[in-house]
Backbone as numpy.savetxt, mean C-alpha at the origin, in Angstrom:
# Nx Ny Nz CAx CAy CAz Cx Cy Cz
15.28 -9.10 13.21 14.46 -7.90 13.21 15.33 -6.64 13.21
16.38 -6.65 14.03 17.26 -5.49 14.11 17.99 -5.25 12.79
18.39 -6.34 12.14 19.06 -6.22 10.84 18.14 -5.61 9.80
16.90 -6.06 9.78 15.93 -5.51 8.83 15.66 -4.03 9.11
15.50 -3.69 10.38 15.26 -2.29 10.74 16.44 -1.43 10.30
17.66 -1.88 10.57 18.85 -1.11 10.20 18.91 -0.89 8.69
18.62 -1.95 7.94 18.66 -1.83 6.48 17.62 -0.83 5.99
16.41 -0.90 6.53 15.34 -0.02 6.09 15.64 1.44 6.42
16.18 1.68 7.60 16.55 3.05 7.99 17.66 3.57 7.09
18.61 2.70 6.75 19.68 3.08 5.82 19.10 3.48 4.46
18.12 2.71 3.96 17.51 3.01 2.66 16.76 4.34 2.71
16.01 4.58 3.78 15.27 5.83 3.91 16.24 7.02 3.93
17.33 6.89 4.66 18.33 7.96 4.70 18.99 8.16 3.35
19.21 7.07 2.62 19.77 7.18 1.27 18.84 7.95 0.34
17.54 7.70 0.46 16.56 8.41 -0.35 16.64 9.91 -0.08
16.66 10.27 1.18 16.71 11.69 1.55 18.03 12.32 1.11
19.12 11.55 1.16 20.43 12.07 0.79 20.57 12.25 -0.73
19.96 11.34 -1.50 20.18 11.34 -2.94 19.15 12.13 -3.75
17.98 12.37 -3.16 16.92 13.02 -3.92 16.56 14.37 -3.31
16.06 15.24 -4.16 15.74 16.59 -3.72 14.36 16.71 -3.08
13.40 15.91 -3.59 12.03 16.06 -3.08 11.36 14.70 -2.94
11.69 13.97 -1.89 11.06 12.65 -1.68 9.70 12.79 -1.00
8.91 11.73 -1.08 7.61 11.67 -0.42 7.36 10.23 -0.01
6.57 10.03 1.03 6.20 8.68 1.46 4.76 8.43 1.04
4.55 7.38 0.27 3.20 7.00 -0.15 2.52 6.29 1.01
1.44 6.88 1.49 0.82 6.40 2.71 -0.64 6.01 2.47
-0.98 4.75 2.78 -2.33 4.26 2.55 -3.11 4.06 3.84
-2.40 4.00 4.97 -3.05 3.66 6.23 -3.04 2.18 6.52
-2.39 1.40 5.66 -2.24 -0.03 5.88 -1.03 -0.33 6.75
-0.88 -1.59 7.17 0.16 -1.95 8.12 1.57 -1.71 7.58
1.77 -1.89 6.27 3.11 -1.71 5.71 3.51 -0.24 5.69
2.60 0.63 5.29 2.95 2.06 5.28 3.03 2.61 6.70
2.28 2.03 7.63 2.39 2.42 9.03 3.76 2.01 9.59
4.21 0.81 9.22 5.55 0.37 9.61 6.61 1.29 9.03
6.41 1.68 7.79 7.35 2.58 7.12 7.39 3.94 7.83
6.25 4.39 8.29 6.20 5.66 9.03 7.01 5.57 10.32
6.91 4.45 11.03 7.69 4.27 12.27 9.19 4.26 11.95
9.58 3.59 10.86 10.99 3.54 10.48 11.51 4.92 10.11
10.68 5.70 9.40 11.07 7.06 9.04 11.23 7.92 10.28
10.36 7.71 11.25 10.44 8.45 12.51 11.76 8.15 13.21
12.14 6.86 13.23 13.39 6.47 13.87 14.61 6.97 13.10
14.49 7.03 11.78 15.62 7.40 10.94 16.11 8.82 11.21
15.20 9.69 11.64 15.58 11.10 11.79 15.36 11.64 13.21
14.96 10.78 14.12 14.74 11.20 15.51 16.04 11.77 16.10
15.99 12.88 16.86 14.80 13.55 17.39 14.21 14.61 16.47
14.77 14.79 15.27 14.17 15.73 14.32 12.89 15.14 13.76
12.08 15.97 13.16 10.85 15.49 12.54 11.15 14.84 11.19
10.22 14.05 10.72 10.36 13.41 9.41 10.44 14.52 8.35
11.48 14.52 7.52 11.73 15.66 6.63 11.06 15.60 5.26
10.00 14.83 5.14 9.28 14.75 3.87 7.80 14.54 4.16
6.94 14.91 3.22 5.50 14.75 3.43 5.03 13.34 3.15
3.79 13.04 3.56 3.11 11.80 3.22 2.10 12.12 2.12
1.95 11.20 1.19 0.99 11.37 0.09 0.01 10.20 0.09
-1.27 10.52 0.16 -2.31 9.49 0.06 -3.15 9.75 -1.17
-3.25 8.74 -2.04 -4.14 8.80 -3.20 -5.46 8.19 -2.75
-6.44 9.04 -2.54 -7.72 8.65 -1.95 -8.72 8.30 -3.06
-9.12 7.04 -3.09 -10.08 6.60 -4.11 -11.51 7.02 -3.77
-11.74 7.35 -2.51 -13.11 7.62 -2.07 -13.84 6.38 -1.64
-13.19 5.21 -1.80 -13.80 3.93 -1.44 -13.02 3.25 -0.32
-12.35 4.04 0.48 -11.55 3.50 1.57 -12.42 3.06 2.75
-11.84 2.22 3.60 -12.48 1.88 4.86 -12.45 3.11 5.77
-13.57 3.49 6.36 -13.59 4.66 7.25 -12.58 4.55 8.39
-12.39 3.33 8.90 -11.45 3.12 9.99 -10.02 3.48 9.57
-9.70 3.22 8.31 -8.36 3.52 7.81 -8.12 5.01 7.71
-9.10 5.74 7.20 -8.98 7.19 7.07 -8.87 7.84 8.44
-9.67 7.36 9.38 -9.62 7.90 10.74 -8.24 7.69 11.35
-7.69 6.49 11.15 -6.37 6.19 11.71 -5.30 7.02 11.01
-5.42 7.19 9.69 -4.45 8.00 8.92 -4.34 9.41 9.50
-5.48 10.05 9.70 -5.49 11.42 10.21 -4.92 11.52 11.61
-5.22 10.52 12.43 -4.70 10.49 13.79 -3.19 10.34 13.81
-2.66 9.45 12.94 -1.23 9.18 12.94 -0.42 10.38 12.45
-0.84 11.00 11.35 -0.06 12.13 10.82 -0.07 13.30 11.80
-1.14 13.43 12.56 -1.18 14.49 13.58 -0.18 14.18 14.68
-0.11 12.92 15.09 0.84 12.52 16.14 2.28 12.72 15.68
2.55 12.40 14.40 3.91 12.50 13.87 4.28 13.93 13.52
3.30 14.78 13.33 3.56 16.15 12.95 4.08 16.31 11.53
3.64 15.42 10.63 4.08 15.48 9.25 2.98 16.09 8.37
3.40 16.61 7.23 2.44 17.15 6.27 1.78 16.00 5.50
0.48 16.02 5.42 -0.25 15.01 4.65 -0.85 15.66 3.41
-0.48 15.13 2.26 -1.04 15.58 0.99 -2.03 14.51 0.51
-3.23 14.91 0.22 -4.25 13.97 -0.26 -4.71 14.42 -1.64
-4.70 13.50 -2.57 -5.24 13.76 -3.90 -6.29 12.70 -4.19
-7.36 13.12 -4.87 -8.56 12.29 -4.96 -8.80 11.76 -6.38
-9.09 10.47 -6.44 -9.43 9.85 -7.71 -10.69 10.47 -8.29
-11.61 10.87 -7.42 -12.85 11.50 -7.90 -12.55 12.74 -8.73
-11.51 13.49 -8.40 -11.14 14.67 -9.19 -10.70 14.25 -10.58
-9.94 13.14 -10.67 -9.51 12.64 -11.98 -10.70 12.21 -12.81
-11.70 11.63 -12.16 -12.92 11.22 -12.86 -13.68 12.45 -13.34
-13.81 13.45 -12.48 -14.53 14.68 -12.84 -13.85 15.43 -13.98
-12.52 15.28 -14.08 -11.76 15.94 -15.14 -11.68 15.10 -16.41
-12.40 13.97 -16.41 -12.44 13.06 -17.56 -11.06 12.48 -17.92
-10.20 12.37 -16.91 -8.89 11.75 -17.14 -8.97 10.23 -17.01
-9.93 9.77 -16.24 -10.18 8.34 -16.10 -11.69 8.12 -16.11
-12.07 6.90 -16.41 -13.49 6.57 -16.49 -13.86 5.58 -15.40
-14.92 5.89 -14.68 -15.41 5.01 -13.62 -15.80 3.65 -14.21
-15.35 2.58 -13.57 -15.72 1.25 -14.03 -17.18 0.96 -13.66
-17.78 0.07 -14.41 -19.16 -0.34 -14.14 -19.21 -1.86 -13.99
-20.36 -2.35 -13.54 -20.54 -3.79 -13.44 -20.22 -4.35 -12.08
-20.33 -5.65 -11.99 -20.19 -6.37 -10.72 -18.84 -6.15 -10.06
-17.76 -6.14 -10.84 -16.42 -6.07 -10.27 -15.81 -4.68 -10.37
-16.64 -3.66 -10.51 -16.15 -2.29 -10.64 -15.28 -1.89 -9.44
-14.15 -1.27 -9.73 -13.23 -0.84 -8.69 -12.48 0.40 -9.16
-12.04 1.20 -8.22 -11.23 2.37 -8.54 -9.74 2.11 -8.32
-9.39 0.89 -8.05 -8.00 0.57 -7.71 -7.03 0.97 -8.81
-7.32 0.57 -10.03 -6.42 0.89 -11.15 -6.45 2.36 -11.50
-7.54 3.05 -11.19 -7.68 4.46 -11.54 -6.73 5.34 -10.74
-6.19 4.81 -9.65 -5.28 5.59 -8.80 -4.02 6.02 -9.55
-3.64 5.26 -10.56 -2.38 5.52 -11.26 -2.33 6.93 -11.82
-3.39 7.35 -12.49 -3.41 8.67 -13.10 -3.32 9.75 -12.03
-4.07 9.58 -10.96 -4.06 10.56 -9.86 -2.67 10.63 -9.23
-2.02 9.48 -9.07 -0.67 9.45 -8.50 0.32 10.17 -9.41
0.30 9.86 -10.69 1.25 10.48 -11.61 1.02 11.99 -11.70
-0.23 12.42 -11.63 -0.52 13.86 -11.63 0.03 14.52 -10.38
-0.07 13.82 -9.22 0.44 14.38 -7.97 1.96 14.48 -7.99
2.61 13.46 -8.55 4.08 13.48 -8.67 4.52 14.68 -9.51
3.82 14.92 -10.60 4.16 16.05 -11.46 3.83 17.39 -10.80
2.69 17.44 -10.11 2.26 18.67 -9.46 3.28 19.15 -8.43
3.81 18.25 -7.62 4.72 18.63 -6.55 6.19 18.44 -6.91
6.46 17.82 -8.05 7.84 17.62 -8.46 8.58 16.57 -7.64
7.86 15.57 -7.14 8.51 14.52 -6.37 9.43 13.71 -7.27
10.66 13.49 -6.81 11.59 12.68 -7.61 11.82 11.30 -7.00
11.30 11.07 -5.80 11.39 9.75 -5.18 10.15 9.52 -4.32
9.50 8.39 -4.55 8.29 8.04 -3.80 8.55 6.74 -3.05
8.58 6.83 -1.73 8.80 5.63 -0.92 7.49 4.92 -0.66
7.49 3.60 -0.82 6.29 2.81 -0.61 6.59 1.59 0.25
5.52 0.98 0.75 5.67 -0.17 1.65 5.56 -1.52 0.97
5.82 -1.58 -0.33 5.74 -2.87 -1.04 6.86 -3.80 -0.57
6.54 -5.10 -0.57 7.50 -6.12 -0.16 7.59 -7.19 -1.23
8.75 -7.80 -1.36 8.97 -8.80 -2.41 8.16 -10.07 -2.21
7.81 -10.37 -0.96 7.10 -11.62 -0.72 5.61 -11.53 -1.03
5.12 -10.32 -1.35 3.68 -10.14 -1.57 3.20 -10.75 -2.88
4.00 -10.56 -3.96 3.50 -10.91 -5.28 4.68 -11.01 -6.23
4.56 -11.84 -7.27 5.72 -12.14 -8.12 6.28 -10.94 -8.86
5.44 -9.99 -9.25 5.97 -8.81 -9.95 6.76 -7.92 -8.99
6.36 -7.91 -7.72 7.11 -7.14 -6.74 8.41 -7.85 -6.36
8.44 -9.16 -6.54 9.63 -9.92 -6.20 10.79 -9.59 -7.14
10.50 -9.14 -8.35 11.58 -8.86 -9.30 11.87 -7.36 -9.44
11.28 -6.54 -8.57 11.52 -5.11 -8.63 12.62 -4.71 -7.66
13.47 -3.78 -8.08 14.57 -3.32 -7.26 14.09 -2.44 -6.12
14.95 -2.24 -5.13 14.63 -1.35 -4.01 14.54 0.10 -4.51
15.46 0.50 -5.39 15.34 1.76 -6.12 14.84 1.42 -7.51
13.57 1.64 -7.75 12.93 1.25 -9.01 12.69 2.49 -9.86
13.44 2.62 -10.94 13.36 3.81 -11.78 12.13 3.75 -12.68
11.40 4.86 -12.73 10.25 5.02 -13.63 10.58 6.09 -14.65
10.16 5.87 -15.91 10.49 6.84 -16.95 9.65 8.10 -16.83
9.79 9.02 -17.79 9.08 10.30 -17.67 7.59 10.17 -17.91
7.12 8.96 -18.23 5.68 8.69 -18.30 5.20 7.92 -17.06
6.12 7.70 -16.12 5.78 6.96 -14.90 5.79 5.46 -15.08
6.29 4.97 -16.20 6.21 3.54 -16.51 7.40 2.78 -15.95
7.15 1.52 -15.62 8.18 0.62 -15.12 8.46 -0.46 -16.14
9.74 -0.70 -16.42 10.14 -1.74 -17.35 11.00 -2.75 -16.60
10.47 -3.96 -16.43 11.18 -4.98 -15.66 12.51 -5.37 -16.29
12.66 -5.14 -17.61 13.88 -5.53 -18.32 14.94 -4.44 -18.28
14.61 -3.29 -17.73 15.56 -2.18 -17.67 15.77 -1.74 -16.22
16.20 -2.68 -15.41 16.44 -2.39 -14.00 17.93 -2.38 -13.70
18.30 -1.57 -12.74 19.70 -1.43 -12.39 20.13 -2.50 -11.39
21.36 -2.98 -11.50 21.85 -3.92 -10.48 22.01 -3.21 -9.14
21.77 -3.95 -8.06 21.96 -3.41 -6.72 22.87 -4.36 -5.95
24.15 -4.06 -5.98 25.15 -4.92 -5.36 25.65 -4.30 -4.06
25.77 -5.12 -3.04 26.37 -4.70 -1.77 25.64 -3.47 -1.18
24.34 -3.44 -1.36 23.53 -2.33 -0.81 23.98 -0.96 -1.32
24.44 -0.92 -2.55 24.78 0.35 -3.19 23.61 0.73 -4.09
22.95 1.83 -3.79 21.75 2.24 -4.50 22.05 3.46 -5.38
21.76 3.30 -6.65 22.03 4.36 -7.62 20.77 5.17 -7.85
20.75 6.39 -7.32 19.58 7.24 -7.46 19.68 8.26 -8.57
20.66 8.13 -9.43 20.82 9.11 -10.52 19.74 8.90 -11.57
19.01 9.94 -11.87 17.93 9.86 -12.86 17.99 11.04 -13.81
17.38 10.87 -14.98 17.28 11.94 -15.95 16.09 12.83 -15.61
16.09 14.02 -16.18 15.00 14.95 -15.96 13.67 14.31 -16.37
12.68 14.41 -15.49 11.36 13.84 -15.78 11.15 12.46 -15.21
12.25 11.75 -14.94 12.13 10.42 -14.34 11.94 10.54 -12.83
11.48 9.47 -12.21 11.42 9.43 -10.75 11.68 8.00 -10.30
11.90 7.86 -9.03 12.23 6.56 -8.45 11.17 6.17 -7.42
10.77 4.92 -7.45 9.96 4.35 -6.37 10.93 3.57 -5.49
10.99 3.93 -4.24 11.92 3.28 -3.31 11.13 2.45 -2.31
11.63 1.24 -2.02 10.91 0.31 -1.16 11.79 -0.14 0.01
11.79 0.62 1.11 12.67 0.32 2.24 12.41 -1.00 2.93
11.19 -1.53 2.87 10.93 -2.82 3.53 10.75 -3.93 2.48
11.38 -3.76 1.34 11.27 -4.74 0.26 11.68 -6.14 0.70
12.68 -6.25 1.56 13.21 -7.55 1.97 12.49 -8.14 3.18
11.48 -7.45 3.69 10.70 -7.97 4.81 9.65 -8.95 4.31
9.19 -9.81 5.20 8.06 -10.68 4.92 6.86 -10.19 5.73
5.70 -10.76 5.43 4.51 -10.42 6.19 4.73 -10.70 7.67
5.37 -11.83 7.97 5.64 -12.20 9.37 6.57 -11.19 10.03
7.57 -10.71 9.26 8.48 -9.69 9.80 7.73 -8.43 10.19
6.79 -8.01 9.35 6.03 -6.80 9.62 5.22 -6.95 10.90
4.54 -8.09 11.04 3.74 -8.31 12.24 4.61 -8.42 13.49
5.78 -9.06 13.35 6.71 -9.14 14.48 7.15 -7.75 14.91
7.44 -6.91 13.94 7.90 -5.56 14.23 6.81 -4.73 14.89
5.59 -4.84 14.35 4.45 -4.12 14.92 4.24 -4.54 16.38
4.36 -5.84 16.62 4.19 -6.37 17.98 5.30 -5.87 18.90
6.53 -5.94 18.42 7.68 -5.54 19.22 7.65 -4.05 19.54
7.25 -3.23 18.57 7.25 -1.78 18.73 5.97 -1.25 19.38
4.97 -2.09 19.50 3.70 -1.64 20.05 3.00 -0.63 19.14
3.08 -0.84 17.85 2.51 0.09 16.88 1.01 -0.12 16.76
0.26 0.96 16.79 -1.18 0.88 16.62 -1.57 0.65 15.17
-2.74 0.05 14.97 -3.24 -0.25 13.63 -4.73 0.07 13.54
-5.24 0.28 12.34 -6.70 0.41 12.19 -7.40 -0.83 12.73
-8.57 -0.66 13.28 -9.28 -1.76 13.94 -9.69 -2.88 12.98
-9.72 -2.61 11.68 -10.16 -3.65 10.74 -9.18 -4.81 10.64
-7.96 -4.63 11.13 -6.98 -5.72 11.12 -7.30 -6.79 12.17
-8.17 -6.45 13.11 -8.50 -7.36 14.19 -9.96 -7.81 14.07
-10.27 -8.95 14.67 -11.60 -9.55 14.54 -12.68 -8.58 15.02
-13.72 -8.45 14.22 -14.85 -7.59 14.56 -16.07 -8.07 13.78
-17.23 -7.77 14.30 -18.46 -8.15 13.62 -18.76 -7.13 12.52
-19.07 -7.61 11.33 -19.26 -6.70 10.20 -20.33 -7.23 9.25
-21.07 -6.30 8.68 -22.02 -6.63 7.63 -21.24 -6.81 6.34
-21.49 -7.93 5.66 -20.67 -8.32 4.52 -21.53 -8.71 3.32
-20.89 -8.71 2.17 -21.49 -9.24 0.95 -20.70 -10.49 0.56
-21.38 -11.64 0.59 -20.72 -12.88 0.18 -20.87 -13.01 -1.33
-19.72 -12.97 -2.02 -19.73 -12.98 -3.48 -18.66 -13.93 -3.99
-19.07 -14.92 -4.75 -18.14 -15.89 -5.34 -17.21 -16.50 -4.29
-17.75 -16.74 -3.11 -16.98 -17.38 -2.05 -16.15 -16.43 -1.21
-16.14 -15.14 -1.57 -15.36 -14.15 -0.83 -16.30 -13.24 -0.05
-15.79 -12.69 1.05 -16.57 -11.76 1.88 -16.06 -10.34 1.68
-16.89 -9.48 1.10 -16.55 -8.08 0.91 -17.33 -7.23 1.90
-16.72 -6.15 2.36 -17.40 -5.26 3.29 -18.61 -4.63 2.60
-19.75 -4.69 3.25 -20.95 -4.08 2.68 -20.77 -2.56 2.66
-21.04 -1.96 1.51 -20.92 -0.51 1.38 -21.73 -0.05 0.19
-21.93 1.25 0.11 -22.65 1.84 -1.03 -21.82 1.79 -2.30
-20.53 1.47 -2.18 -19.65 1.47 -3.34 -19.75 0.19 -4.16
-20.29 -0.87 -3.57 -20.41 -2.14 -4.28 -21.62 -2.12 -5.22
-21.43 -2.66 -6.40 -22.54 -2.86 -7.33 -23.12 -4.25 -7.09
-24.18 -4.32 -6.32 -24.75 -5.60 -5.94 -25.45 -6.27 -7.10
-25.36 -7.61 -7.13 -26.04 -8.41 -8.14 -26.92 -9.44 -7.43
-27.77 -10.12 -8.19 -28.76 -11.04 -7.60 -28.11 -12.19 -6.83
-26.92 -12.58 -7.24 -26.27 -13.73 -6.60 -25.55 -13.35 -5.31
-25.44 -12.07 -5.02 -24.79 -11.63 -3.78 -25.66 -11.97 -2.57
-25.01 -12.33 -1.49 -25.71 -12.67 -0.25 -25.24 -11.74 0.87
-26.16 -11.09 1.54 -25.83 -10.21 2.65 -25.78 -11.02 3.94
-24.63 -10.96 4.62 -24.46 -11.72 5.86 -23.80 -10.82 6.90
-23.77 -11.31 8.12 -23.06 -10.60 9.19 -22.31 -11.63 10.01
-21.00 -11.44 10.13 -20.19 -12.40 10.88 -18.93 -11.72 11.40
-18.14 -12.47 12.15 -16.90 -11.93 12.72 -15.76 -12.18 11.74
-15.10 -11.12 11.33 -14.03 -11.21 10.34 -12.90 -10.25 10.72
-11.80 -10.38 9.99 -10.73 -9.38 10.02 -10.18 -9.27 8.60
-9.42 -8.20 8.37 -8.80 -8.00 7.06 -7.29 -8.19 7.19
-6.74 -9.00 6.32 -5.31 -9.31 6.36 -4.51 -8.25 5.61
-5.13 -7.63 4.65 -4.52 -6.55 3.88 -5.59 -5.49 3.67
-5.19 -4.27 3.42 -6.14 -3.18 3.32 -6.03 -2.49 1.96
-7.13 -2.52 1.22 -7.24 -1.78 -0.03 -8.59 -1.09 -0.03
-9.17 -0.95 -1.20 -10.52 -0.39 -1.28 -11.55 -1.39 -0.75
-12.68 -0.87 -0.31 -13.76 -1.72 0.17 -14.33 -2.57 -0.96
-14.16 -2.13 -2.19 -14.73 -2.85 -3.35 -13.90 -4.04 -3.79
-12.64 -4.12 -3.34 -11.78 -5.17 -3.89 -10.92 -5.86 -2.84
-11.25 -5.68 -1.56 -10.49 -6.33 -0.50 -11.40 -7.25 0.29
-11.11 -8.53 0.25 -11.94 -9.52 0.93 -11.50 -9.71 2.37
-12.46 -10.07 3.20 -12.18 -10.32 4.62 -11.98 -11.81 4.86
-11.38 -12.13 5.99 -11.20 -13.51 6.43 -12.08 -13.74 7.66
-12.80 -14.84 7.67 -13.55 -15.21 8.86 -12.53 -15.55 9.94
-12.61 -14.85 11.06 -11.56 -14.99 12.07 -12.04 -14.49 13.42
-11.49 -15.08 14.47 -11.75 -14.64 15.84 -10.49 -14.01 16.44
-9.46 -13.82 15.61 -8.17 -13.33 16.11 -8.25 -11.85 16.46
-8.08 -11.55 17.73 -8.16 -10.16 18.19 -6.84 -9.69 18.79
-5.83 -10.56 18.80 -4.50 -10.21 19.29 -3.48 -10.52 18.21
-2.36 -9.80 18.21 -1.36 -9.96 17.16 -0.81 -11.37 17.13
-0.60 -11.97 18.29 -0.08 -13.35 18.32 -1.04 -14.31 17.63
-2.34 -14.13 17.83 -3.34 -14.99 17.19 -3.35 -14.76 15.68
-3.21 -13.50 15.26 -3.18 -13.17 13.83 -1.98 -13.83 13.16
-0.82 -13.76 13.80 0.38 -14.37 13.22 0.23 -15.87 13.10
-0.38 -16.50 14.09 -0.61 -17.95 14.03 -1.55 -18.29 12.88
-2.62 -17.52 12.74 -3.57 -17.76 11.65 -2.91 -17.58 10.29
-2.10 -16.52 10.16 -1.44 -16.27 8.88 -0.54 -17.43 8.48
0.19 -17.97 9.45 1.09 -19.09 9.17 0.30 -20.33 8.76
-0.86 -20.50 9.35 -1.67 -21.70 9.08 -2.50 -21.57 7.81
-2.65 -20.36 7.32 -3.52 -20.12 6.17 -2.95 -20.72 4.89
-3.84 -21.22 4.04 -3.44 -21.73 2.72 -3.50 -20.65 1.66
-3.97 -19.47 2.05 -4.06 -18.34 1.12 -2.92 -17.38 1.37
-2.48 -16.69 0.31 -1.45 -15.68 0.46 -2.07 -14.39 0.97
-1.21 -13.48 1.37 -1.68 -12.19 1.89 -2.52 -11.45 0.84
-2.03 -11.39 -0.39 -2.75 -10.68 -1.44 -3.83 -11.54 -2.09
-4.04 -12.73 -1.53 -5.12 -13.57 -2.03 -6.48 -12.95 -1.77
-6.51 -11.94 -0.88 -7.76 -11.26 -0.57 -8.01 -10.06 -1.48
-7.05 -9.76 -2.38 -7.21 -8.63 -3.29 -7.89 -9.12 -4.58
-9.15 -8.77 -4.75 -9.92 -9.23 -5.90 -9.33 -8.73 -7.21
-8.81 -7.51 -7.23 -8.26 -6.93 -8.45 -7.07 -7.73 -8.99
-6.30 -8.36 -8.08 -5.14 -9.13 -8.52 -5.53 -10.40 -9.27
-6.81 -10.77 -9.17 -7.26 -12.02 -9.80 -7.86 -11.79 -11.19
-7.81 -10.55 -11.67 -8.38 -10.28 -12.99 -7.59 -10.98 -14.10
-6.28 -11.13 -13.86 -5.45 -11.88 -14.80 -4.23 -12.37 -14.05
-3.43 -13.24 -14.68 -2.25 -13.80 -14.06 -1.21 -12.72 -13.76
-1.20 -11.66 -14.59 -0.21 -10.59 -14.43 -0.88 -9.25 -14.15
-1.98 -9.27 -13.42 -2.77 -8.06 -13.21 -1.97 -6.95 -12.54
-1.26 -7.27 -11.46 -0.51 -6.24 -10.75 0.66 -5.73 -11.58
1.34 -6.64 -12.28 2.47 -6.21 -13.10 2.03 -5.26 -14.21
0.89 -5.53 -14.81 0.38 -4.65 -15.86 0.08 -3.27 -15.29
-0.48 -3.22 -14.09 -0.75 -1.92 -13.47 0.54 -1.20 -13.14
1.54 -1.94 -12.69 2.85 -1.33 -12.35 3.51 -0.77 -13.60
3.39 -1.46 -14.71 3.99 -0.95 -15.95 3.40 0.39 -16.35
2.15 0.61 -15.96 1.49 1.86 -16.30 1.72 2.97 -15.30
2.44 2.66 -14.19 2.74 3.70 -13.22 2.13 3.48 -11.86
1.50 2.33 -11.64 0.88 2.00 -10.35 1.92 1.91 -9.25
1.47 1.86 -8.01 2.36 1.85 -6.86 3.41 0.75 -6.92
């Protein structure tokens, strides 16, 4: 755990040292919350020297937004929020329709517009290599071209923890300080540090929509169909995305130790609860190529 923390703090400091205007991409999920704690440690007793950026789809869990606002106030950092709804209103993206409609992919345009608006040259995110195969082949310093695109075949070598942040005008870098962590590492760290989390990570009774064997949080954002079943049961969320595309797990785990035991015993992966990732075999990689997180 100490080795991972040291490496992550080193990466965060490298980002600040090599780039003129970095930002931390903050969703209110456990990985970005862990990243916030690491950033706090990296510069303590000074304040975190960069803002947080949240791309708000408008379909977030209320508990996550509440926790986001509470945390940034405690940390004393600047929070920048840009809304997917604005991109829709400006006709830059089109709202999806139908049973599986989601705003997840629409975030890309809003993110790229925010990067250009503020001139961010490095965006730190909480992605980890163990989450998904496309993330497993991405570098810690991942260069994006002047269109925000990622090319898996044009990545720089990273030998001996030497990170090359040199970029051309218009390009930017996505940096992933906890890339080498696993889901278990994150939970161990949260437990060790006593880090607070949104309540949806722990078992709670919730009204749900049972759809194709998955449990989605009931909300006005879902396009209900005849085959959907409305139920109420005790669940928790293993990962946090939009309410339209993040499935819950039936669980009684209300303590971190119980959650870690369940995760180890589960036959599903962490991102197995992300409905959007199941649209195709390479769904996340295709979104990343277009500029996604």
